């Protein structure tokens, strides 16, 4: 990676985190590209590219004679992996966890239902291997977050729905929030091997209704718990 490219990414990250944290208020002007060059000691070309990247992510608008302005959250591309990462770094709230879980509840029951219908032998093997990793994580022999991401992403792949498959990065971010808050704030553990084994068995046996219900019920319970704490 060239030095300019690296500096561009560093500046994009720094400014992105600052925007998400509210350092630059919505609707107000940010420093000009020239001032940003001086503040962060980077080239004009790197600064211009960083501004373009943040614009593409929906965080800012940059127009001649109008300068750089922070856009409302409704304009942000929340499915962008960088934006999700910056939100995570800004100490997400239970309210954000609720929103993440609501999206998961809209996607995952349907994805697991389709996986029960469409999973190939190879995909079933991948889900089973991810299940083994969850069991290992419970014993402290694997990373809990990575194991759960692997399991859920294997299901998304097995669904055969190309749009669901595109949710990989969102799932990773959502699980980071969920596991952190469930373990630390809500006191709920996410390493229930028996639940994930039941989901795998339903997929393997082609029981679409049971697979759907298992996932729908646990996410409904999670939402109810979050609601009770807000």
mmCIF file of C-alpha atoms in Angstrom, residues 55-176:
data_model
loop_
_atom_site.group_PDB
_atom_site.id
_atom_site.type_symbol
_atom_site.label_atom_id
_atom_site.label_comp_id
_atom_site.label_asym_id
_atom_site.label_seq_id
_atom_site.Cartn_x
_atom_site.Cartn_y
_atom_site.Cartn_z
ATOM 1 C CA UNK A 55 -18.941 11.745 1.137
ATOM 2 C CA UNK A 56 -19.461 8.324 -0.462
ATOM 3 C CA UNK A 57 -20.296 6.921 2.981
ATOM 4 C CA UNK A 58 -22.957 9.589 3.413
ATOM 5 C CA UNK A 59 -21.328 11.294 6.398
ATOM 6 C CA UNK A 60 -20.605 14.640 4.748
ATOM 7 C CA UNK A 61 -21.377 16.797 1.758
ATOM 8 C CA UNK A 62 -18.630 18.762 0.065
ATOM 9 C CA UNK A 63 -19.542 21.419 -2.480
ATOM 10 C CA UNK A 64 -17.693 24.335 -4.058
ATOM 11 C CA UNK A 65 -18.292 27.604 -2.184
ATOM 12 C CA UNK A 66 -20.398 25.781 0.423
ATOM 13 C CA UNK A 67 -17.580 23.848 2.061
ATOM 14 C CA UNK A 68 -17.820 20.581 3.993
ATOM 15 C CA UNK A 69 -20.863 19.893 6.147
ATOM 16 C CA UNK A 70 -21.805 16.930 8.314
ATOM 17 C CA UNK A 71 -24.995 15.207 7.165
ATOM 18 C CA UNK A 72 -27.709 13.843 9.473
ATOM 19 C CA UNK A 73 -27.480 10.215 10.582
ATOM 20 C CA UNK A 74 -30.377 9.413 8.273
ATOM 21 C CA UNK A 75 -27.989 9.989 5.362
ATOM 22 C CA UNK A 76 -25.198 7.777 6.683
ATOM 23 C CA UNK A 77 -24.597 4.429 5.012
ATOM 24 C CA UNK A 78 -25.062 2.296 8.124
ATOM 25 C CA UNK A 79 -24.281 -0.876 6.195
ATOM 26 C CA UNK A 80 -20.807 0.397 5.321
ATOM 27 C CA UNK A 81 -18.265 -1.604 7.329
ATOM 28 C CA UNK A 82 -16.243 1.501 8.251
ATOM 29 C CA UNK A 83 -19.299 3.447 9.421
ATOM 30 C CA UNK A 84 -20.421 0.476 11.501
ATOM 31 C CA UNK A 85 -16.962 0.201 13.024
ATOM 32 C CA UNK A 86 -16.917 3.890 13.923
ATOM 33 C CA UNK A 87 -20.330 3.614 15.554
ATOM 34 C CA UNK A 88 -19.044 0.702 17.631
ATOM 35 C CA UNK A 89 -16.111 2.789 18.800
ATOM 36 C CA UNK A 90 -18.475 5.523 19.970
ATOM 37 C CA UNK A 91 -19.755 3.374 22.881
ATOM 38 C CA UNK A 92 -23.081 2.203 21.440
ATOM 39 C CA UNK A 93 -26.174 2.367 23.602
ATOM 40 C CA UNK A 94 -28.936 -0.102 24.357
ATOM 41 C CA UNK A 95 -31.015 1.869 21.880
ATOM 42 C CA UNK A 96 -28.528 1.015 19.132
ATOM 43 C CA UNK A 97 -28.474 -2.610 20.266
ATOM 44 C CA UNK A 98 -32.257 -2.652 19.924
ATOM 45 C CA UNK A 99 -32.020 -1.370 16.358
ATOM 46 C CA UNK A 100 -29.359 -3.936 15.465
ATOM 47 C CA UNK A 101 -31.473 -6.720 16.951
ATOM 48 C CA UNK A 102 -34.570 -5.537 15.102
ATOM 49 C CA UNK A 103 -32.693 -5.824 11.807
ATOM 50 C CA UNK A 104 -31.399 -9.254 12.779
ATOM 51 C CA UNK A 105 -34.960 -10.320 13.606
ATOM 52 C CA UNK A 106 -36.036 -9.263 10.135
ATOM 53 C CA UNK A 107 -33.248 -11.194 8.397
ATOM 54 C CA UNK A 108 -32.040 -14.199 10.356
ATOM 55 C CA UNK A 109 -35.269 -16.237 10.762
ATOM 56 C CA UNK A 110 -35.826 -16.042 7.008
ATOM 57 C CA UNK A 111 -32.184 -16.805 6.256
ATOM 58 C CA UNK A 112 -32.194 -19.925 8.430
ATOM 59 C CA UNK A 113 -35.490 -21.022 6.863
ATOM 60 C CA UNK A 114 -33.946 -20.746 3.393
ATOM 61 C CA UNK A 115 -30.821 -22.546 4.613
ATOM 62 C CA UNK A 116 -33.017 -25.473 5.711
ATOM 63 C CA UNK A 117 -34.412 -25.517 2.172
ATOM 64 C CA UNK A 118 -31.305 -24.842 0.115
ATOM 65 C CA UNK A 119 -28.138 -25.849 2.009
ATOM 66 C CA UNK A 120 -25.758 -28.070 0.065
ATOM 67 C CA UNK A 121 -23.756 -30.860 1.755
ATOM 68 C CA UNK A 122 -20.682 -28.612 1.650
ATOM 69 C CA UNK A 123 -22.579 -25.734 3.277
ATOM 70 C CA UNK A 124 -23.981 -28.048 5.952
ATOM 71 C CA UNK A 125 -20.407 -29.072 6.725
ATOM 72 C CA UNK A 126 -19.408 -25.417 7.079
ATOM 73 C CA UNK A 127 -22.276 -24.746 9.497
ATOM 74 C CA UNK A 128 -21.331 -27.844 11.496
ATOM 75 C CA UNK A 129 -17.700 -26.727 11.686
ATOM 76 C CA UNK A 130 -18.853 -23.327 12.958
ATOM 77 C CA UNK A 131 -20.996 -25.097 15.566
ATOM 78 C CA UNK A 132 -17.906 -26.985 16.721
ATOM 79 C CA UNK A 133 -16.091 -23.659 17.068
ATOM 80 C CA UNK A 134 -18.896 -22.329 19.293
ATOM 81 C CA UNK A 135 -18.500 -25.406 21.496
ATOM 82 C CA UNK A 136 -14.756 -24.799 21.624
ATOM 83 C CA UNK A 137 -15.337 -21.142 22.516
ATOM 84 C CA UNK A 138 -17.448 -22.196 25.477
ATOM 85 C CA UNK A 139 -14.382 -24.048 26.763
ATOM 86 C CA UNK A 140 -12.142 -21.059 26.125
ATOM 87 C CA UNK A 141 -10.474 -22.740 23.151
ATOM 88 C CA UNK A 142 -11.742 -20.410 20.450
ATOM 89 C CA UNK A 143 -12.834 -16.807 20.084
ATOM 90 C CA UNK A 144 -16.494 -16.394 21.023
ATOM 91 C CA UNK A 145 -17.234 -13.548 18.620
ATOM 92 C CA UNK A 146 -15.458 -15.126 15.659
ATOM 93 C CA UNK A 147 -17.209 -18.457 16.229
ATOM 94 C CA UNK A 148 -20.655 -16.872 16.282
ATOM 95 C CA UNK A 149 -19.922 -14.756 13.216
ATOM 96 C CA UNK A 150 -18.696 -17.875 11.404
ATOM 97 C CA UNK A 151 -21.894 -19.779 12.301
ATOM 98 C CA UNK A 152 -24.271 -17.034 11.230
ATOM 99 C CA UNK A 153 -22.394 -16.197 8.067
ATOM 100 C CA UNK A 154 -22.372 -19.874 7.094
ATOM 101 C CA UNK A 155 -26.164 -19.799 7.407
ATOM 102 C CA UNK A 156 -26.396 -16.636 5.305
ATOM 103 C CA UNK A 157 -24.295 -18.336 2.625
ATOM 104 C CA UNK A 158 -26.445 -21.465 2.786
ATOM 105 C CA UNK A 159 -29.633 -19.430 2.356
ATOM 106 C CA UNK A 160 -28.803 -19.047 -1.333
ATOM 107 C CA UNK A 161 -30.106 -15.469 -1.244
ATOM 108 C CA UNK A 162 -27.471 -13.131 -2.640
ATOM 109 C CA UNK A 163 -28.871 -10.158 -0.746
ATOM 110 C CA UNK A 164 -28.673 -11.970 2.597
ATOM 111 C CA UNK A 165 -25.092 -12.930 1.812
ATOM 112 C CA UNK A 166 -24.256 -9.232 1.467
ATOM 113 C CA UNK A 167 -25.150 -8.730 5.142
ATOM 114 C CA UNK A 168 -21.881 -10.349 6.279
ATOM 115 C CA UNK A 169 -20.267 -7.139 7.520
ATOM 116 C CA UNK A 170 -23.467 -5.948 9.158
ATOM 117 C CA UNK A 171 -23.783 -9.277 10.973
ATOM 118 C CA UNK A 172 -20.225 -8.956 12.236
ATOM 119 C CA UNK A 173 -20.903 -5.491 13.625
ATOM 120 C CA UNK A 174 -24.286 -6.455 15.058
ATOM 121 C CA UNK A 175 -22.827 -9.436 16.882
ATOM 122 C CA UNK A 176 -20.008 -7.307 18.294
#
